[in-house]
Amino acid sequence: MKIAIFPGSFDPITRGHENIALKAATMFDTLYVAIGENLEKKSMFSSNQRLTWLQKTFVNYPNIQCITYTGLTIDFCKKNNINFIIRGLRTTNDFENELAIAHANKQLYPTIETVFLICDIPYLHISSSIVREIIKNKGNVRNFIPKRIEI
Ligand code: ADP
């Protein structure tokens, strides 16, 4: 069984996240799309709300499980037999940050592999922070978030 986790804040989930998760779901037997509850990071939406949106987005994909977890991602991986971490890349900036995290995770848990996926071109510019900015200013985010959800 190949089991992977796609961890993130998903504050809120975007079409970029959805694109990456759907690609990963074709590559692994089980994919956890997982909200890491980070006490230091202030989120715009509650973890319950974010989880509900994840569940709605992936309701038709039986090998995707939406969950929340606390603590280090690798500790969750150890407990749940997960050997692959999925992260999405948009820019070289993402790459630089993600490379350091991937190496740190590898040092802490040598059997973990981080798999980087790139999103399709229409989603390259989409980020949760842009979506939050649009929401704060009462703009329309319909084309930035998955079709199955409404904000
Ligand atoms: P985090 O706070 O862990 O960065 P995010 O929810 O912002 O959580 O992002 C989760 C993952 O999704 C990260 O790997 C991020 O690079 C990736 N991601 C977000 N938006 C996109 C996008 N449009 N295309 C590709 N990857 C994306």
Short mmCIF file of C-alpha atoms and ligand atoms in Angstrom, two decimals:
data_model
loop_
_atom_site.label_atom_id
_atom_site.label_comp_id
_atom_site.label_asym_id
_atom_site.label_seq_id
_atom_site.Cartn_x
_atom_site.Cartn_y
_atom_site.Cartn_z
CA MET A 1 0.00 0.00 0.00
CA LYS A 2 1.36 3.38 -0.99
CA ILE A 3 0.04 6.01 1.41
CA ALA A 4 0.70 9.73 1.04
CA ILE A 5 -0.19 12.89 2.90
CA PHE A 6 -0.79 16.31 1.38
CA PRO A 7 -0.40 18.61 4.40
CA GLY A 8 -1.25 22.28 4.46
CA SER A 9 -3.23 25.04 6.05
CA PHE A 10 -5.93 25.06 3.37
CA ASP A 11 -7.10 28.46 4.66
CA PRO A 12 -9.13 28.12 2.47
CA ILE A 13 -8.67 25.30 -0.04
CA THR A 14 -8.11 26.64 -3.56
CA ARG A 15 -8.27 25.20 -7.06
CA GLY A 16 -4.46 24.98 -6.89
CA HIS A 17 -4.67 22.63 -3.87
CA GLU A 18 -7.47 20.67 -5.54
CA ASN A 19 -5.39 20.25 -8.71
CA ILE A 20 -2.38 18.93 -6.76
CA ALA A 21 -4.49 16.57 -4.59
CA LEU A 22 -6.28 15.06 -7.60
CA LYS A 23 -2.97 14.37 -9.31
CA ALA A 24 -1.58 12.75 -6.15
CA ALA A 25 -4.72 10.65 -5.72
CA THR A 26 -3.97 8.91 -9.03
CA MET A 27 -0.46 8.00 -7.83
CA PHE A 28 -1.17 6.58 -4.35
CA ASP A 29 -3.56 4.01 -2.87
CA THR A 30 -4.59 6.40 -0.11
CA LEU A 31 -4.10 10.14 0.09
CA TYR A 32 -4.66 12.07 3.29
CA VAL A 33 -5.43 15.72 2.61
CA ALA A 34 -4.51 17.00 6.03
CA ILE A 35 -4.94 20.27 7.84
CA GLY A 36 -1.97 20.78 10.13
CA GLU A 37 -3.25 22.64 13.15
CA ASN A 38 -0.53 25.15 13.80
CA LEU A 39 -1.03 27.06 17.04
CA GLU A 40 1.34 29.83 15.97
CA LYS A 41 -0.30 30.49 12.62
CA LYS A 42 -3.48 32.55 12.81
CA SER A 43 -6.01 31.27 10.32
CA MET A 44 -8.91 33.15 8.76
CA PHE A 45 -11.24 30.13 8.92
CA SER A 46 -11.72 27.62 11.74
CA SER A 47 -10.24 24.16 11.25
CA ASN A 48 -13.79 22.71 11.29
CA GLN A 49 -14.83 25.00 8.46
CA ARG A 50 -11.67 24.21 6.48
CA LEU A 51 -12.20 20.48 7.00
CA THR A 52 -15.82 20.69 5.82
CA TRP A 53 -14.65 22.37 2.61
CA LEU A 54 -12.01 19.68 2.04
CA GLN A 55 -14.61 16.95 2.56
CA LYS A 56 -17.03 18.59 0.11
CA THR A 57 -14.31 19.05 -2.50
CA PHE A 58 -13.21 15.41 -2.45
CA VAL A 59 -16.53 13.70 -1.70
CA ASN A 60 -16.37 11.72 -4.97
CA TYR A 61 -12.83 10.40 -4.45
CA PRO A 62 -12.92 7.32 -2.21
CA ASN A 63 -9.13 7.11 -1.81
CA ILE A 64 -8.90 10.68 -0.45
CA GLN A 65 -9.34 11.09 3.31
CA CYS A 66 -9.65 14.58 4.75
CA ILE A 67 -8.41 15.03 8.30
CA THR A 68 -6.82 17.43 10.75
CA TYR A 69 -3.75 16.68 12.83
CA THR A 70 -1.59 18.42 15.40
CA GLY A 71 2.15 18.26 15.90
CA LEU A 72 4.85 17.42 13.40
CA THR A 73 3.77 16.04 10.04
CA ILE A 74 6.38 13.27 10.29
CA ASP A 75 5.01 12.14 13.66
CA PHE A 76 1.59 11.76 12.05
CA CYS A 77 3.30 9.87 9.20
CA LYS A 78 5.06 7.48 11.58
CA LYS A 79 1.82 6.67 13.41
CA ASN A 80 -0.15 6.08 10.20
CA ASN A 81 2.38 4.25 8.02
CA ILE A 82 2.70 7.14 5.61
CA ASN A 83 5.88 7.18 3.52
CA PHE A 84 5.25 10.05 1.12
CA ILE A 85 4.63 13.75 1.69
CA ILE A 86 3.12 15.67 -1.22
CA ARG A 87 3.87 19.35 -1.67
CA GLY A 88 2.92 21.63 -4.53
CA LEU A 89 5.31 23.95 -6.32
CA ARG A 90 4.47 27.18 -8.10
CA THR A 91 7.64 29.23 -8.12
CA THR A 92 11.35 28.97 -7.34
CA ASN A 93 10.44 30.64 -4.07
CA ASP A 94 8.21 27.69 -3.15
CA PHE A 95 11.07 25.38 -4.12
CA GLU A 96 13.62 27.05 -1.85
CA ASN A 97 11.31 26.89 1.16
CA GLU A 98 10.11 23.39 0.46
CA LEU A 99 13.61 21.98 -0.08
CA ALA A 100 14.67 22.93 3.46
CA ILE A 101 11.50 21.43 4.96
CA ALA A 102 11.91 18.23 2.93
CA HIS A 103 15.51 17.78 4.10
CA ALA A 104 14.57 18.47 7.72
CA ASN A 105 11.78 15.89 7.50
CA LYS A 106 14.17 13.37 5.94
CA GLN A 107 16.65 13.89 8.76
CA LEU A 108 13.93 13.34 11.36
CA TYR A 109 12.37 10.35 9.56
CA PRO A 110 14.74 8.79 7.01
CA THR A 111 12.19 6.61 5.23
CA ILE A 112 9.96 9.56 4.30
CA GLU A 113 10.09 10.86 0.74
CA THR A 114 8.75 14.25 -0.28
CA VAL A 115 7.13 14.28 -3.70
CA PHE A 116 6.84 17.66 -5.42
CA LEU A 117 4.07 18.16 -7.92
CA ILE A 118 3.48 21.18 -10.13
CA CYS A 119 0.00 22.45 -10.75
CA ASP A 120 -1.47 22.96 -14.19
CA ILE A 121 -0.95 26.40 -15.75
CA PRO A 122 -4.44 27.83 -15.00
CA TYR A 123 -3.78 27.46 -11.26
CA LEU A 124 -0.22 28.74 -11.11
CA HIS A 125 -1.13 32.14 -9.69
CA ILE A 126 -3.60 30.91 -7.08
CA SER A 127 -2.78 30.97 -3.38
CA SER A 128 -4.85 30.95 -0.21
CA SER A 129 -3.40 34.32 0.73
CA ILE A 130 -4.69 35.92 -2.49
CA VAL A 131 -8.08 34.29 -1.91
CA ARG A 132 -8.18 35.65 1.66
CA GLU A 133 -7.30 39.13 0.40
CA ILE A 134 -10.14 39.01 -2.14
CA ILE A 135 -12.59 37.79 0.52
CA LYS A 136 -11.55 40.54 2.95
CA ASN A 137 -12.28 43.09 0.27
CA LYS A 138 -15.60 41.52 -0.67
CA GLY A 139 -14.47 40.36 -4.10
CA ASN A 140 -15.65 37.28 -5.95
CA VAL A 141 -13.50 34.17 -5.37
CA ARG A 142 -15.71 31.72 -7.28
CA ASN A 143 -13.04 30.92 -9.89
CA PHE A 144 -10.30 30.49 -7.30
CA ILE A 145 -11.96 27.88 -5.09
CA PRO A 146 -13.23 24.36 -5.91
CA LYS A 147 -16.58 24.26 -7.76
CA ARG A 148 -18.23 22.19 -5.03
CA ILE A 149 -17.77 24.81 -2.30
CA GLU A 150 -19.09 28.28 -1.62
CA ILE A 151 -17.55 30.92 0.61
P1 ADP B 1 1.26 25.75 4.10
O1 ADP B 1 0.85 26.72 5.16
O2 ADP B 1 1.72 24.42 4.63
O3 ADP B 1 2.19 26.29 3.03
P2 ADP B 1 -0.88 25.90 2.15
O4 ADP B 1 -2.27 25.49 2.41
O5 ADP B 1 -0.63 27.34 1.87
O6 ADP B 1 -0.11 25.37 3.41
O7 ADP B 1 -0.27 25.06 0.96
C1 ADP B 1 -0.21 23.65 1.00
C2 ADP B 1 0.62 23.16 -0.18
O8 ADP B 1 -0.06 23.46 -1.39
C3 ADP B 1 2.00 23.76 -0.31
O9 ADP B 1 2.88 22.76 -0.76
C4 ADP B 1 1.82 24.81 -1.39
O10 ADP B 1 3.04 25.07 -2.06
C5 ADP B 1 0.83 24.10 -2.27
N1 ADP B 1 0.07 25.01 -3.15
C6 ADP B 1 -0.77 25.98 -2.78
N2 ADP B 1 -1.32 26.59 -3.86
C7 ADP B 1 -0.80 25.95 -4.94
C8 ADP B 1 -0.93 26.12 -6.36
N3 ADP B 1 -1.71 27.06 -6.89
N4 ADP B 1 -0.21 25.29 -7.14
C9 ADP B 1 0.60 24.36 -6.62
N5 ADP B 1 0.76 24.15 -5.31
C10 ADP B 1 0.08 24.93 -4.48
#
